Short mmCIF file of C-alpha atoms and ligand atoms in Angstrom, two decimals:
data_model
loop_
_atom_site.label_atom_id
_atom_site.label_comp_id
_atom_site.label_asym_id
_atom_site.label_seq_id
_atom_site.Cartn_x
_atom_site.Cartn_y
_atom_site.Cartn_z
CA MET A 1 116.92 18.83 31.73
CA GLU A 2 116.41 15.79 29.58
CA PHE A 3 116.93 13.57 32.60
CA GLU A 4 114.27 15.48 34.56
CA LEU A 5 111.77 14.98 31.63
CA ILE A 6 112.49 11.28 31.52
CA GLU A 7 111.84 11.09 35.26
CA ILE A 8 108.44 12.74 34.84
CA LEU A 9 107.53 10.12 32.16
CA GLN A 10 108.74 7.34 34.28
CA GLN A 11 106.79 8.44 37.32
CA ARG A 12 103.53 9.09 35.54
CA ILE A 13 103.56 6.14 33.21
CA ALA A 14 104.01 3.76 36.06
CA VAL A 15 102.87 0.29 34.99
CA THR A 16 105.29 -2.38 36.18
CA ARG A 17 105.52 -5.86 34.77
CA ALA A 18 107.45 -8.93 35.80
CA ASP A 19 108.50 -9.58 32.25
CA VAL A 20 110.49 -6.25 32.18
CA ARG A 21 113.80 -7.54 33.43
CA LEU A 22 115.37 -4.08 33.02
CA GLY A 23 113.42 -0.95 32.15
CA ILE A 24 114.20 2.78 31.75
CA GLY A 25 117.68 3.82 32.87
CA ASP A 26 120.17 1.63 31.11
CA ASP A 27 121.35 1.69 27.47
CA ALA A 28 118.55 -0.62 26.45
CA ALA A 29 115.67 -2.56 27.98
CA ILE A 30 115.75 -6.31 28.67
CA LEU A 31 112.40 -7.95 28.14
CA ALA A 32 111.24 -11.56 28.54
CA PRO A 33 108.45 -12.61 26.14
CA PRO A 34 106.25 -15.43 27.47
CA PRO A 35 107.64 -18.81 26.29
CA GLY A 36 106.01 -20.16 23.19
CA HIS A 37 104.46 -16.91 22.00
CA GLU A 38 105.08 -14.74 18.94
CA LEU A 39 106.09 -11.15 19.39
CA VAL A 40 103.94 -8.61 17.47
CA VAL A 41 105.65 -5.21 16.93
CA THR A 42 104.53 -1.94 15.40
CA THR A 43 105.30 1.80 15.41
CA ASP A 44 103.50 5.00 14.45
CA THR A 45 104.60 8.63 14.39
CA LEU A 46 102.40 11.66 15.13
CA VAL A 47 103.78 14.96 13.82
CA ALA A 48 102.31 18.32 14.94
CA GLY A 49 100.34 20.02 12.22
CA VAL A 50 100.21 16.87 10.15
CA HIS A 51 98.69 14.12 12.34
CA PHE A 52 97.13 16.39 15.05
CA PRO A 53 96.21 20.05 15.14
CA ASP A 54 98.87 22.28 16.77
CA ALA A 55 96.39 23.23 19.51
CA THR A 56 95.88 19.65 20.67
CA HIS A 57 96.16 19.36 24.44
CA ALA A 58 99.27 17.50 25.61
CA ARG A 59 97.09 15.00 27.63
CA ASP A 60 95.08 14.07 24.52
CA LEU A 61 98.25 13.80 22.47
CA GLY A 62 99.79 11.40 25.03
CA TRP A 63 96.67 9.27 24.93
CA LYS A 64 96.39 9.25 21.20
CA ALA A 65 100.10 8.51 20.56
CA LEU A 66 99.69 5.28 22.46
CA ALA A 67 96.13 4.58 21.25
CA VAL A 68 96.93 4.56 17.54
CA ASN A 69 99.73 2.02 18.27
CA LEU A 70 97.58 -0.15 20.47
CA SER A 71 94.96 -0.09 17.73
CA ASP A 72 97.46 -1.74 15.38
CA LEU A 73 98.02 -4.49 17.97
CA ALA A 74 94.24 -4.83 18.37
CA ALA A 75 93.97 -5.37 14.60
CA MET A 76 96.50 -8.18 14.88
CA GLY A 77 94.63 -9.79 17.79
CA ALA A 78 97.70 -9.26 19.96
CA THR A 79 97.89 -8.68 23.74
CA PRO A 80 99.85 -5.51 24.45
CA ALA A 81 102.85 -5.46 26.85
CA TRP A 82 105.62 -2.95 26.25
CA ALA A 83 106.04 0.51 24.74
CA LEU A 84 109.00 2.71 23.74
CA LEU A 85 108.55 6.43 23.33
CA ALA A 86 110.61 8.71 21.17
CA LEU A 87 109.62 12.31 22.06
CA THR A 88 110.86 15.34 20.09
CA LEU A 89 110.06 18.62 21.77
CA PRO A 90 110.64 22.22 20.76
CA ASP A 91 111.69 23.07 24.32
CA ALA A 92 111.95 21.43 27.77
CA ASP A 93 108.36 22.27 28.81
CA ARG A 94 107.83 20.38 32.13
CA THR A 95 104.18 21.08 32.20
CA PHE A 96 103.69 19.80 28.69
CA VAL A 97 105.51 16.60 29.49
CA GLU A 98 103.47 16.11 32.76
CA HIS A 99 100.19 16.39 30.82
CA PHE A 100 101.45 14.20 28.01
CA ALA A 101 102.58 11.54 30.48
CA ASP A 102 99.19 11.63 32.29
CA GLY A 103 97.28 11.00 29.01
CA PHE A 104 99.73 8.27 27.86
CA GLY A 105 99.78 6.83 31.43
CA GLU A 106 96.03 6.61 31.72
CA LEU A 107 95.71 4.43 28.64
CA ALA A 108 98.84 2.47 29.45
CA ALA A 109 97.30 1.56 32.81
CA GLN A 110 94.12 0.39 31.20
CA HIS A 111 96.02 -2.17 29.11
CA ARG A 112 98.94 -2.87 31.51
CA VAL A 113 101.45 -1.48 29.05
CA ALA A 114 104.90 -0.80 30.58
CA LEU A 115 107.04 2.08 29.21
CA VAL A 116 110.44 0.39 28.90
CA GLY A 117 112.53 3.09 27.19
CA GLY A 118 112.76 5.68 24.50
CA ASP A 119 114.52 8.81 23.41
CA THR A 120 114.11 12.46 24.15
CA THR A 121 115.36 15.05 21.62
CA ARG A 122 114.86 18.74 20.78
CA GLY A 123 113.14 19.72 17.50
CA PRO A 124 109.68 20.27 15.97
CA LEU A 125 107.05 18.48 18.09
CA SER A 126 106.70 14.87 17.09
CA VAL A 127 105.87 11.66 18.93
CA THR A 128 106.98 8.10 17.91
CA VAL A 129 105.77 5.14 19.87
CA VAL A 130 106.71 1.52 19.48
CA VAL A 131 104.53 -1.16 20.98
CA HIS A 132 105.05 -4.84 21.51
CA GLY A 133 102.40 -7.51 22.11
CA PHE A 134 102.08 -11.28 22.16
CA VAL A 135 100.05 -13.81 20.37
CA GLN A 136 100.05 -17.57 20.33
CA PRO A 137 101.94 -18.91 17.27
CA GLY A 138 100.03 -18.57 14.01
CA ARG A 139 97.00 -17.03 15.63
CA ALA A 140 97.54 -13.33 14.82
CA LEU A 141 94.91 -11.68 12.67
CA ARG A 142 96.21 -10.61 9.27
CA ARG A 143 94.90 -8.85 6.18
CA ASP A 144 95.26 -11.69 3.77
CA GLY A 145 92.78 -14.33 4.94
CA SER A 146 89.43 -13.15 3.52
CA ARG A 147 87.55 -15.77 1.45
CA VAL A 148 84.70 -15.28 -1.04
CA GLY A 149 81.39 -15.77 0.87
CA ASP A 150 82.78 -14.24 4.12
CA GLN A 151 80.85 -11.38 5.59
CA VAL A 152 82.28 -7.96 6.42
CA PHE A 153 81.92 -6.25 9.85
CA VAL A 154 83.00 -3.21 11.73
CA THR A 155 83.12 -2.58 15.47
CA GLY A 156 81.59 0.49 17.17
CA SER A 157 80.54 3.36 14.90
CA LEU A 158 82.14 5.29 12.03
CA GLY A 159 82.59 8.92 11.10
CA ASP A 160 82.80 10.70 14.47
CA ALA A 161 86.48 11.50 14.29
CA ALA A 162 86.24 12.95 10.81
CA ALA A 163 83.18 14.97 11.91
CA ALA A 164 85.22 16.38 14.81
CA LEU A 165 88.08 17.30 12.49
CA ARG A 166 85.56 19.29 10.48
CA CYS A 167 84.38 20.99 13.60
CA LEU A 168 87.94 22.12 14.33
CA ASP A 169 88.46 23.37 10.76
CA ARG A 170 86.78 26.76 10.82
CA ARG A 171 87.18 27.17 7.04
CA ASP A 172 84.86 24.20 6.43
CA PRO A 173 81.36 25.51 5.65
CA GLN A 174 79.71 22.32 7.01
CA ALA A 175 81.44 22.92 10.34
CA ALA A 176 78.64 25.30 11.15
CA SER A 177 76.26 22.41 11.78
CA VAL A 178 78.63 21.02 14.36
CA PHE A 179 79.18 24.37 16.06
CA ASN A 180 75.44 24.78 16.45
CA ALA A 181 75.08 21.28 17.98
CA PRO A 182 74.44 20.91 21.71
CA THR A 183 77.72 20.85 23.78
CA ASP A 184 77.51 17.18 24.74
CA THR A 185 77.05 16.20 21.09
CA ARG A 186 80.09 18.30 20.15
CA GLU A 187 82.15 16.86 23.03
CA ALA A 188 81.13 13.28 22.06
CA LEU A 189 82.48 13.79 18.51
CA LEU A 190 85.65 15.51 19.70
CA ALA A 191 86.40 12.70 22.17
CA ARG A 192 86.44 10.21 19.32
CA LEU A 193 89.11 12.27 17.54
CA GLN A 194 91.19 13.13 20.56
CA ARG A 195 90.88 9.95 22.62
CA PRO A 196 90.25 7.02 20.31
CA THR A 197 89.54 3.65 21.98
CA PRO A 198 91.85 0.92 20.75
CA ARG A 199 89.70 -2.22 20.41
CA ILE A 200 92.03 -4.57 22.17
CA ALA A 201 89.37 -6.88 23.65
CA ALA A 202 87.50 -7.14 20.34
CA GLY A 203 90.75 -8.01 18.52
CA ALA A 204 91.40 -10.76 21.08
CA ALA A 205 87.91 -12.14 20.69
CA LEU A 206 88.29 -12.20 16.91
CA ARG A 207 91.36 -14.39 16.92
CA ASP A 208 89.18 -17.49 16.71
CA VAL A 209 86.79 -16.31 14.10
CA ALA A 210 87.96 -13.47 11.86
CA THR A 211 89.58 -14.35 8.51
CA ALA A 212 91.11 -10.87 8.11
CA CYS A 213 91.25 -7.68 10.20
CA ILE A 214 92.45 -4.05 9.94
CA ASP A 215 92.00 -0.99 12.02
CA VAL A 216 90.21 2.00 10.40
CA SER A 217 92.75 4.77 10.34
CA ASP A 218 92.59 6.11 6.78
CA GLY A 219 88.89 5.59 6.14
CA LEU A 220 86.69 2.51 5.91
CA LEU A 221 86.77 1.97 2.17
CA ALA A 222 90.49 2.68 1.89
CA ASP A 223 91.29 0.27 4.73
CA LEU A 224 88.98 -2.44 3.43
CA GLY A 225 90.78 -1.93 0.14
CA HIS A 226 93.97 -3.21 1.86
CA ILE A 227 92.17 -6.37 2.97
CA ALA A 228 90.80 -6.89 -0.52
CA ALA A 229 94.19 -6.45 -2.14
CA ARG A 230 96.09 -8.63 0.28
CA SER A 231 93.43 -11.34 0.22
CA GLY A 232 92.92 -11.28 -3.56
CA VAL A 233 89.15 -10.65 -3.30
CA GLY A 234 86.54 -8.01 -3.84
CA ILE A 235 84.44 -6.41 -1.09
CA GLU A 236 80.90 -4.98 -1.30
CA VAL A 237 79.75 -2.58 1.43
CA ASP A 238 76.12 -1.70 2.00
CA ALA A 239 75.88 2.05 2.57
CA VAL A 240 72.70 1.88 4.69
CA ASP A 241 74.24 -0.51 7.11
CA LEU A 242 77.24 1.64 8.17
CA PRO A 243 76.96 2.26 11.94
CA ALA A 244 76.61 5.86 13.13
CA SER A 245 76.73 7.24 16.71
CA SER A 246 73.77 9.18 18.11
CA ALA A 247 76.00 12.29 17.96
CA LEU A 248 76.69 11.82 14.22
CA LEU A 249 73.06 11.17 13.56
CA ALA A 250 72.10 14.30 15.41
CA VAL A 251 74.36 16.66 13.43
CA PHE A 252 74.62 15.41 9.85
CA ASP A 253 72.11 14.57 7.18
CA ALA A 254 72.31 11.14 5.52
CA ASP A 255 74.56 12.33 2.65
CA GLN A 256 77.13 14.10 4.76
CA ARG A 257 77.11 11.25 7.20
CA LEU A 258 77.87 8.70 4.52
CA ALA A 259 80.95 10.61 3.34
CA LEU A 260 82.24 10.77 6.93
CA GLN A 261 81.52 7.08 7.67
CA ALA A 262 82.86 5.63 4.44
CA ALA A 263 85.86 7.92 3.82
CA GLY A 264 86.66 9.66 7.13
CA GLY A 265 89.66 8.34 8.96
CA ASP A 266 90.86 8.26 12.51
CA ASP A 267 88.02 6.17 13.99
CA TYR A 268 90.29 3.29 15.05
CA GLU A 269 87.47 0.76 14.84
CA LEU A 270 88.28 -2.76 13.64
CA ALA A 271 86.99 -3.75 10.17
CA PHE A 272 87.12 -7.53 9.57
CA THR A 273 85.77 -10.43 7.71
CA ALA A 274 84.44 -13.74 9.07
CA PRO A 275 82.65 -16.77 7.64
CA ALA A 276 78.91 -16.21 7.26
CA ALA A 277 78.21 -19.22 9.49
CA ARG A 278 79.99 -17.47 12.36
CA ALA A 279 78.18 -14.11 11.95
CA SER A 280 75.85 -14.57 14.95
CA ASP A 281 78.78 -15.61 17.19
CA VAL A 282 80.65 -12.50 16.11
CA LEU A 283 77.78 -10.14 16.78
CA ARG A 284 76.97 -11.77 20.18
CA ASP A 285 80.64 -11.89 21.38
CA LEU A 286 81.45 -8.28 20.47
CA ALA A 287 78.15 -7.04 21.94
CA SER A 288 79.15 -8.59 25.24
CA LEU A 289 82.51 -6.75 25.07
CA GLY A 290 80.89 -3.37 24.79
CA SER A 291 82.27 -2.28 21.42
CA GLY A 292 79.58 -4.06 19.50
CA ALA A 293 79.86 -4.89 15.80
CA THR A 294 77.73 -4.39 12.72
CA ARG A 295 77.52 -6.45 9.57
CA ILE A 296 78.25 -4.05 6.65
CA GLY A 297 78.95 -6.20 3.57
CA ARG A 298 80.38 -9.28 1.96
CA VAL A 299 83.43 -10.66 0.27
CA VAL A 300 83.03 -11.40 -3.40
CA ASP A 301 84.98 -12.63 -6.40
CA GLY A 302 86.98 -9.86 -7.99
CA HIS A 303 89.02 -6.99 -6.60
CA GLY A 304 88.58 -3.57 -4.98
CA VAL A 305 85.80 -2.20 -2.70
CA ARG A 306 82.36 -1.06 -3.88
CA LEU A 307 79.87 0.97 -1.85
CA LEU A 308 76.32 -0.08 -2.71
CA ASP A 309 72.91 1.51 -2.41
CA PRO A 310 69.99 -0.69 -1.25
CA ASP A 311 68.99 -1.26 -4.87
CA GLY A 312 72.42 -2.60 -5.61
CA SER A 313 73.77 0.34 -7.63
CA GLU A 314 77.27 1.64 -6.84
CA LEU A 315 77.84 4.88 -4.99
CA VAL A 316 80.97 6.95 -5.73
CA LEU A 317 82.33 9.97 -3.85
CA HIS A 318 82.14 13.34 -5.60
CA ARG A 319 83.16 16.74 -4.34
CA ARG A 320 79.76 17.29 -2.75
CA GLY A 321 79.02 13.79 -1.47
CA TRP A 322 78.01 10.51 -2.82
CA ASN A 323 76.38 9.96 -6.19
CA HIS A 324 75.33 7.04 -8.23
CA PHE A 325 78.19 5.80 -10.40
CA ALA A 326 76.37 6.01 -13.71
P1 ADP B 1 121.37 6.69 25.75
O1 ADP B 1 122.15 8.01 25.45
O2 ADP B 1 122.16 5.60 26.28
O3 ADP B 1 120.52 6.27 24.57
P2 ADP B 1 119.34 8.25 27.00
O4 ADP B 1 119.91 9.37 27.81
O5 ADP B 1 118.85 8.56 25.69
O6 ADP B 1 120.36 7.04 26.95
O7 ADP B 1 118.17 7.56 27.80
C1 ADP B 1 118.37 7.16 29.15
C2 ADP B 1 117.31 6.16 29.51
O8 ADP B 1 116.07 6.81 29.49
C3 ADP B 1 117.27 4.97 28.54
O9 ADP B 1 116.90 3.86 29.30
C4 ADP B 1 116.18 5.35 27.65
O10 ADP B 1 115.50 4.21 27.11
C5 ADP B 1 115.19 6.17 28.56
N1 ADP B 1 114.49 7.23 27.87
C6 ADP B 1 114.93 8.28 27.22
N2 ADP B 1 113.94 9.04 26.73
C7 ADP B 1 112.81 8.42 27.03
C8 ADP B 1 111.40 8.64 26.74
N3 ADP B 1 111.02 9.67 26.07
N4 ADP B 1 110.53 7.74 27.22
C9 ADP B 1 110.95 6.66 27.95
N5 ADP B 1 112.23 6.37 28.19
C10 ADP B 1 113.16 7.27 27.76
MG1 MG B 2 119.15 7.35 23.71
#
């Protein structure tokens, strides 16, 4: 049975690459990184009921398991190449694995990622993916390069995934506003949660210009906090400048929106810093790649991340939204 499932994965995640000397089927894979490059490696696990709702469709799960890993490579500015997949399944459900493989395979094909091995075991549903990418020596994007005077940017828009999570949580009183929204608005929000877009092209474009970069998985302010800590700087974010999708604008008022944009996770956009003199290059280059980017703040002396109102006063999150600090 296990062999049959592996065959389904192999057939439906069908990217082939010349640098895979030996793929699925032996005790281990043999891979040939391009000469003179550094290998960038990362892994992420998704556990049912913890990282995704139990009712998540297998196709979306397959996509997301690869997407969250590719997002980490994007944040490093790396070009993806190979993946390993450790799949733990409650039972040998052929249909589940077919759908899972289709979702995983669709994204793998987009980025030419070859599935080169993995493990298949029985147990509570959980998915671990390892991805490998390449970067020229010393050119990977890191969290520790922000300098005072840099500006802060984010790709795409923020808050949609957190809004969709609300929509799925029927106990959340604010979910009603999502339920009452037009179908295409609801679908647009859900797609951001279930099928996040790893910003691979944006990450590659940023290799020449960003001083630090991270993907937004825990929430913008929390993730910028990692850049601030690693770089030994402070970061100020202008609340009014946070980018919102038209779907988010249609459903939430300004206060609810800000909570979702600043603290909601799962967007998998890239948050990064770059020298002020390069700001127009950044905005132009990322606009041409489709993801777009928005300037949202600046790097300052000090530590931590502060969210600011237009009048310069600090906003802090309370149980019912954002209030002035004082
Ligand atoms: P072993 O017992 O030697 O580890 P396995 O039976 O676990 O071998 O796996 C056989 C082959 O199938 C190996 O090449 C392994 O990498 C691959 N494989 C197993 N599970 C998966 C999976 N979920 N996705 C991709 N490849 C897998
Ligand atoms: Mg094994």
